[in-house]
C-alpha cells in the first residue's frame, strides 16, 4: 500500500510547510543549517506533518496555522531523531550516515535543541495556547518515554504493559499531538478533538510496533538504518518479550547473555533473528500492529467522511504494509 492519496491531498499545503522548514532551519551559525539540512533533505516521508494537514482539511480549517503547526511537528520529530541516534548510538539514518557519525554527538544534540527551540517559536506564531499546550506536553512526554525506556533497558523481565507505556510516550504521543492540534485550531469540540487524538495514538502504537519488528525482520536497504540496533542496545521490545515467554531455557539464557550482559558475539544477531522468526515473535508483533491499525481506522468512523478520511485510512495501511 502506498501513501499517494495522502501525499496528493496535502501537496499544496506541504509545499508551504517545506518552505517554512527550510527557512526555519537557517541560522547564521553555519553548522546548524548544515546538520539540519543533512536530515531535512534526506527524503523523510513527512508522515506526522501530513497528519496535521489532513486533519485540518477534514475540519475545513481556513488559515495558515495548520502549516505552521505541521512544520513545528516535523521539527520536533527531527530533533528527536538527532537526539535518538546519540542515545541509541546508531550509525545510519534515512540511508545516510547519522549526523552524529559525521559531526559528532555534541553537535547533533545541540542542533536538535536548536530545532526544538525553533519549533516552539513557530507554535507561538499560531496564537493558540491550546495547540502550544498539546505540543509542549508531547515534547515532555517523549523525553519521559525515553528515560523510562532507559530504565527498562537490559531488563528481560520487562512486561508488555511497561513496553506499551514506553512506546506510547516516545512515539505515539507525537502522532496524537500532530492529529489533535488541527481540530483544536479549527475550533472543533472536545469529542472531535479526542477522536483525532485517539486515531493518532493508535496509529503511533502501530508505527512503533512495526518499527520494532523491522529492527530484526527488515533489511537495512529498506530501512535506511542498521538492522539489530535494538539488540545491541539491550532494548526490550515486544519481539523480545514474546521470545522470553516462549523460549526454551537455552533460548532464555541466550537472550539474557546478549541483552542483559551485553555479551554479543559474531553470529548472535543472526541467531536472534532466526529465533524471533521461528517462534512467531515477529509475526505476533506485526499482528499487534495490525490490531492497533484496525482500531485507528475504527476511530475514524466517528469523524467526517471525505477525501481526508480516505487518505488517513491509507496512512494506517501504509504504516503496517512496511512489514507485511
Ligand atoms: C523512536 O525510537 C523514538 C524516538 C524518540 C526519541 C526521543 C528522544 C528524546 P527508535 P529508530 C531521544 C528527545 C526529545 C525531544 C527532542 C522532544 O526505535 O528505530 O529508537 O528510528 O527509532 O532509531
Ligand atoms: Mg533509535
Ligand atoms: Mg531510540
Ligand atoms: Mg527503532
Ligand atoms: Mg533503534
Coordinates of C-alpha atoms and ligand atoms in Angstrom, one line a residue:
X1 CA 0.0 0.0 0.0
X2 CA 1.3 3.4 -0.9
X3 CA 0.6 6.8 0.6
X4 CA 0.0 8.6 -2.7
X5 CA -3.5 9.7 -1.8
X6 CA -2.4 11.4 1.3
X7 CA 0.6 13.0 -0.4
X8 CA -1.7 14.4 -3.1
X9 CA -4.3 15.5 -0.6
X10 CA -1.8 17.7 1.2
X11 CA 0.6 18.6 -1.5
X12 CA -0.4 22.2 -1.8
X13 CA 0.0 22.8 1.9
X14 CA 3.1 20.6 2.1
X15 CA 4.9 23.0 -0.3
X16 CA 4.4 25.7 2.2
X17 CA 5.4 23.5 5.1
X18 CA 8.6 22.6 3.3
X19 CA 9.4 26.2 2.5
X20 CA 8.9 27.1 6.2
X21 CA 11.0 24.2 7.3
X22 CA 13.9 25.3 5.1
X23 CA 13.7 28.9 6.3
X24 CA 13.5 28.0 10.0
X25 CA 16.4 25.6 9.7
X26 CA 18.5 28.6 8.8
X27 CA 20.9 30.2 11.1
X28 CA 24.0 32.5 10.9
X29 CA 25.8 29.7 12.7
X30 CA 26.7 27.7 9.6
X31 CA 27.0 24.3 11.2
X32 CA 23.3 24.5 12.2
X33 CA 21.8 24.5 8.7
X34 CA 24.5 22.1 7.5
X35 CA 23.4 19.5 10.1
X36 CA 19.7 20.3 9.9
X37 CA 19.7 20.0 6.1
X38 CA 21.5 16.7 6.2
X39 CA 18.4 15.3 7.8
X40 CA 15.7 17.5 6.3
X41 CA 16.9 16.8 2.7
X42 CA 17.2 13.1 3.3
X43 CA 13.8 12.0 2.0
X44 CA 11.8 11.6 5.2
X45 CA 8.2 10.8 4.5
X46 CA 6.9 13.8 6.5
X47 CA 4.2 11.5 7.8
X48 CA 3.5 13.4 11.0
X49 CA 3.0 16.8 9.4
X50 CA 0.9 15.2 6.7
X51 CA -1.5 14.0 9.5
X52 CA -1.8 17.6 10.8
X53 CA -2.5 18.8 7.3
X54 CA -5.0 16.1 6.6
X55 CA -7.0 16.7 9.8
X56 CA -7.0 20.4 9.0
X57 CA -8.6 19.6 5.7
X58 CA -11.1 17.2 7.3
X59 CA -12.3 20.0 9.5
X60 CA -12.4 22.7 6.8
X61 CA -9.8 24.8 8.6
X62 CA -9.2 28.1 6.9
X63 CA -6.0 29.9 7.7
X64 CA -2.2 29.3 7.9
X65 CA -2.0 27.8 11.4
X66 CA -2.0 24.2 10.2
X67 CA 1.0 24.9 8.0
X68 CA 3.0 26.4 10.9
X69 CA 2.0 23.6 13.3
X70 CA 2.9 20.9 10.7
X71 CA 6.3 22.4 10.4
X72 CA 6.7 22.5 14.2
X73 CA 5.7 18.9 14.4
X74 CA 8.3 17.9 11.8
X75 CA 11.0 20.0 13.6
X76 CA 10.1 18.2 16.9
X77 CA 10.4 14.9 15.1
X78 CA 13.8 15.9 13.5
X79 CA 15.0 17.0 16.9
X80 CA 14.1 13.6 18.4
X81 CA 15.9 11.8 15.6
X82 CA 19.1 13.8 16.2
X83 CA 18.9 13.0 19.9
X84 CA 17.7 9.4 19.4
X85 CA 20.7 8.4 17.3
X86 CA 23.0 9.7 20.0
X87 CA 21.1 7.9 22.8
X88 CA 20.9 4.7 20.7
X89 CA 24.5 5.0 19.3
X90 CA 23.1 4.4 15.9
X91 CA 25.2 4.9 12.8
X92 CA 22.7 5.1 9.9
X93 CA 19.5 7.2 9.4
X94 CA 17.5 7.5 6.3
X95 CA 20.1 5.7 4.2
X96 CA 22.9 8.0 5.2
X97 CA 25.4 8.2 8.0
X98 CA 23.7 9.5 11.1
X99 CA 24.6 13.2 11.8
X100 CA 26.5 12.1 14.9
X101 CA 28.8 10.0 12.8
X102 CA 29.6 13.0 10.6
X103 CA 29.6 15.9 13.1
X104 CA 29.7 14.1 16.5
X105 CA 27.3 13.6 19.4
X106 CA 27.7 17.1 20.8
X107 CA 26.8 18.9 17.6
X108 CA 23.9 16.5 17.0
X109 CA 22.4 17.1 20.4
X110 CA 22.8 20.9 20.1
X111 CA 21.3 21.2 16.7
X112 CA 18.4 19.1 17.9
X113 CA 18.0 21.6 20.7
X114 CA 18.0 24.5 18.2
X115 CA 15.3 22.8 16.1
X116 CA 13.2 22.2 19.2
X117 CA 13.5 25.9 20.1
X118 CA 12.6 26.9 16.5
X119 CA 9.6 24.5 16.7
X120 CA 8.3 26.3 19.9
X121 CA 8.8 29.7 18.3
X122 CA 6.7 28.7 15.4
X123 CA 4.0 27.3 17.6
X124 CA 3.7 30.7 19.4
X125 CA 3.1 32.3 15.9
X126 CA -0.1 30.4 15.7
X127 CA -1.6 32.2 18.7
X128 CA -3.3 29.1 20.0
X129 CA -2.4 28.5 23.6
X130 CA -4.1 25.1 23.4
X131 CA -2.1 24.0 20.4
X132 CA 1.0 25.1 22.2
X133 CA -0.1 23.1 25.3
X134 CA -0.7 20.0 23.2
X135 CA 2.7 20.1 21.5
X136 CA 4.7 21.1 24.6
X137 CA 3.1 18.3 26.5
X138 CA 4.1 15.9 23.8
X139 CA 7.6 17.2 24.0
X140 CA 7.9 16.5 27.7
X141 CA 6.2 13.1 27.3
X142 CA 8.6 12.0 24.6
X143 CA 11.6 12.7 26.8
X144 CA 9.8 10.9 29.7
X145 CA 9.3 7.9 27.5
X146 CA 13.0 7.8 26.6
X147 CA 14.0 7.9 30.2
X148 CA 11.5 5.2 31.1
X149 CA 13.0 3.1 28.2
X150 CA 16.5 3.7 29.6
X151 CA 15.4 2.3 32.9
X152 CA 13.9 -0.8 31.3
X153 CA 16.9 -1.5 29.1
X154 CA 18.7 -4.8 29.7
X155 CA 15.8 -6.0 31.9
X156 CA 14.4 -9.1 30.2
X157 CA 11.6 -9.3 32.8
X158 CA 10.1 -6.1 31.3
X159 CA 6.3 -6.5 30.9
X160 CA 4.0 -5.9 27.9
X161 CA 2.4 -3.0 29.9
X162 CA 5.7 -1.4 30.5
X163 CA 6.6 -1.7 26.8
X164 CA 3.3 -0.1 25.8
X165 CA 3.9 2.8 28.2
X166 CA 7.3 3.4 26.6
X167 CA 6.1 3.4 23.0
X168 CA 3.0 5.4 23.8
X169 CA 5.3 8.1 25.3
X170 CA 8.3 8.0 22.9
X171 CA 6.3 7.6 19.7
X172 CA 2.5 7.7 19.9
X173 CA 2.3 10.9 21.8
X174 CA 3.7 12.9 18.9
X175 CA 1.4 11.3 16.4
X176 CA -1.5 12.0 18.7
X177 CA -0.5 15.7 19.2
X178 CA 0.0 16.1 15.4
X179 CA -3.6 15.0 14.9
X180 CA -5.1 16.8 17.8
X181 CA -3.8 20.3 17.0
X182 CA -5.9 20.6 13.8
X183 CA -9.4 20.2 15.3
X184 CA -8.2 22.5 18.1
X185 CA -7.3 25.4 15.7
X186 CA -10.4 24.6 13.6
X187 CA -12.5 25.2 16.8
X188 CA -14.0 21.7 16.9
X189 CA -15.4 20.4 20.2
X190 CA -13.8 18.1 22.8
X191 CA -15.3 15.0 21.3
X192 CA -13.9 15.5 17.9
X193 CA -10.5 16.5 19.3
X194 CA -10.5 13.3 21.4
X195 CA -11.2 11.2 18.4
X196 CA -8.4 12.8 16.3
X197 CA -6.1 12.3 19.2
X198 CA -7.1 8.7 19.7
X199 CA -6.5 8.0 16.0
X200 CA -3.0 9.4 16.3
X201 CA -2.3 7.4 19.4
X202 CA -3.4 4.1 17.8
X203 CA -1.5 4.9 14.6
X204 CA 1.5 5.7 16.7
X205 CA 1.4 2.4 18.5
X206 CA 1.1 0.6 15.2
X207 CA 4.0 2.5 13.8
X208 CA 6.4 1.7 16.7
X209 CA 5.3 -1.9 16.8
X210 CA 6.2 -2.2 13.1
X211 CA 9.5 -0.3 13.7
X212 CA 10.4 -2.8 16.5
X213 CA 9.6 -5.8 14.3
X214 CA 11.6 -4.3 11.4
X215 CA 14.6 -3.8 13.7
X216 CA 15.0 -7.6 13.5
X217 CA 13.0 -8.6 10.5
X218 CA 13.7 -5.8 8.0
X219 CA 16.5 -5.2 5.5
X220 CA 18.9 -2.3 6.1
X221 CA 18.5 -1.2 2.5
X222 CA 14.7 -0.7 3.0
X223 CA 15.0 0.8 6.5
X224 CA 17.8 3.2 5.8
X225 CA 19.2 2.2 9.2
X226 CA 21.1 -0.8 10.5
X227 CA 19.2 -3.9 11.5
X228 CA 19.8 -5.1 15.1
X229 CA 20.3 -1.7 16.7
X230 CA 17.8 -2.6 19.4
X231 CA 19.6 -5.9 20.0
X232 CA 22.9 -4.2 20.5
X233 CA 21.3 -1.6 22.8
X234 CA 19.7 -4.3 25.0
X235 CA 16.3 -2.8 24.3
X236 CA 13.4 -4.9 25.5
X237 CA 10.9 -4.6 22.6
X238 CA 7.8 -6.7 22.1
X239 CA 9.5 -9.3 19.9
X240 CA 11.9 -9.9 22.9
X241 CA 9.1 -10.1 25.4
X242 CA 7.4 -12.7 23.3
X243 CA 10.7 -14.6 22.8
X244 CA 11.3 -14.7 26.5
X245 CA 7.8 -16.0 27.2
X246 CA 8.1 -18.7 24.6
X247 CA 11.8 -19.7 24.6
X248 CA 13.4 -22.8 26.0
X249 CA 15.7 -22.5 28.9
X250 CA 18.6 -22.4 26.4
X251 CA 16.9 -19.6 24.5
X252 CA 16.3 -17.6 27.6
X253 CA 19.9 -17.9 28.6
X254 CA 20.9 -16.7 25.1
X255 CA 18.6 -13.6 25.4
X256 CA 19.9 -12.8 28.9
X257 CA 23.5 -13.1 27.8
X258 CA 23.0 -10.8 24.9
X259 CA 20.5 -8.3 26.3
X260 CA 21.3 -8.2 30.0
X261 CA 25.1 -8.8 29.9
X262 CA 25.6 -7.1 26.6
X263 CA 27.8 -10.1 25.7
X264 CA 27.2 -10.2 22.0
X265 CA 29.4 -12.1 19.6
X266 CA 29.6 -12.8 15.9
X267 CA 26.6 -14.7 14.7
X268 CA 24.4 -13.8 17.7
X269 CA 22.2 -11.3 15.8
X270 CA 21.6 -13.8 13.1
X271 CA 20.6 -16.4 15.7
X272 CA 18.3 -13.8 17.4
X273 CA 16.6 -13.1 14.1
X274 CA 16.2 -16.8 13.4
X275 CA 14.7 -17.4 16.9
X276 CA 12.2 -14.5 16.5
X277 CA 11.1 -15.8 13.2
X278 CA 10.7 -19.4 14.3
X279 CA 8.8 -18.7 17.4
X280 CA 6.4 -16.3 15.8
X281 CA 7.5 -13.3 17.9
X282 CA 7.9 -11.1 14.9
X283 CA 4.7 -12.2 13.3
X284 CA 2.8 -11.6 16.5
X285 CA 4.3 -8.2 17.0
X286 CA 3.1 -7.3 13.5
X287 CA -0.3 -8.7 14.4
X288 CA -0.5 -6.3 17.4
X289 CA 0.3 -3.5 15.0
X290 CA -2.5 -4.6 12.7
X291 CA -4.9 -4.6 15.7
X292 CA -3.9 -1.1 16.6
X293 CA -4.3 -0.1 12.9
X294 CA -7.8 -1.6 12.8
X295 CA -8.7 0.4 16.0
X296 CA -7.3 3.6 14.3
X297 CA -9.5 3.0 11.3
X298 CA -12.5 2.3 13.5
X299 CA -11.8 5.6 15.4
X300 CA -12.1 7.4 12.0
X301 CA -15.7 6.2 11.6
X302 CA -16.8 8.9 14.1
X303 CA -15.2 11.7 12.0
X304 CA -16.5 13.4 8.8
X305 CA -16.4 11.4 5.6
X306 CA -14.4 12.7 2.6
X307 CA -11.0 12.6 0.9
X308 CA -9.2 13.4 4.2
X309 CA -10.6 10.3 5.9
X310 CA -9.8 8.1 2.9
X311 CA -6.2 9.5 3.0
X312 CA -5.9 8.8 6.7
X313 CA -7.0 5.2 6.2
X314 CA -4.3 4.9 3.6
X315 CA -1.7 6.2 6.1
X316 CA -2.7 3.4 8.5
X317 CA -2.3 0.7 5.8
X318 CA 1.0 2.2 4.7
X319 CA 2.5 2.1 8.2
X320 CA 1.6 -1.6 8.5
X321 CA 2.5 -2.6 4.9
X322 CA 6.1 -1.7 5.7
X323 CA 6.3 -5.2 7.2
X324 CA 3.6 -7.3 5.7
Ligands
LIG1 C1 11.8 6.1 18.2 O1 12.5 5.1 18.7 C2 11.6 7.1 19.2 C3 12.1 8.3 19.2 C4 12.0 9.3 20.3 C5 13.4 9.8 20.6 C6 13.3 10.9 21.6 C7 14.4 11.3 22.3 C8 14.2 12.4 23.3 P1 13.6 4.2 17.9 P2 14.7 4.4 15.3 C9 15.7 10.8 22.2 C10 14.4 13.8 22.7 C11 13.1 14.6 22.8 C12 12.8 15.7 22.2 C13 13.8 16.4 21.3 C14 11.5 16.3 22.4 O2 13.1 2.8 17.8 O3 14.5 2.9 15.1 O4 14.9 4.4 18.6 O5 14.2 5.2 14.1 O6 13.7 4.9 16.5 O7 16.0 4.7 15.7
LIG2 MG1 16.8 4.7 17.6
LIG3 MG1 15.5 5.2 20.4
LIG4 MG1 13.6 1.5 16.2
LIG5 MG1 16.8 1.8 17.4

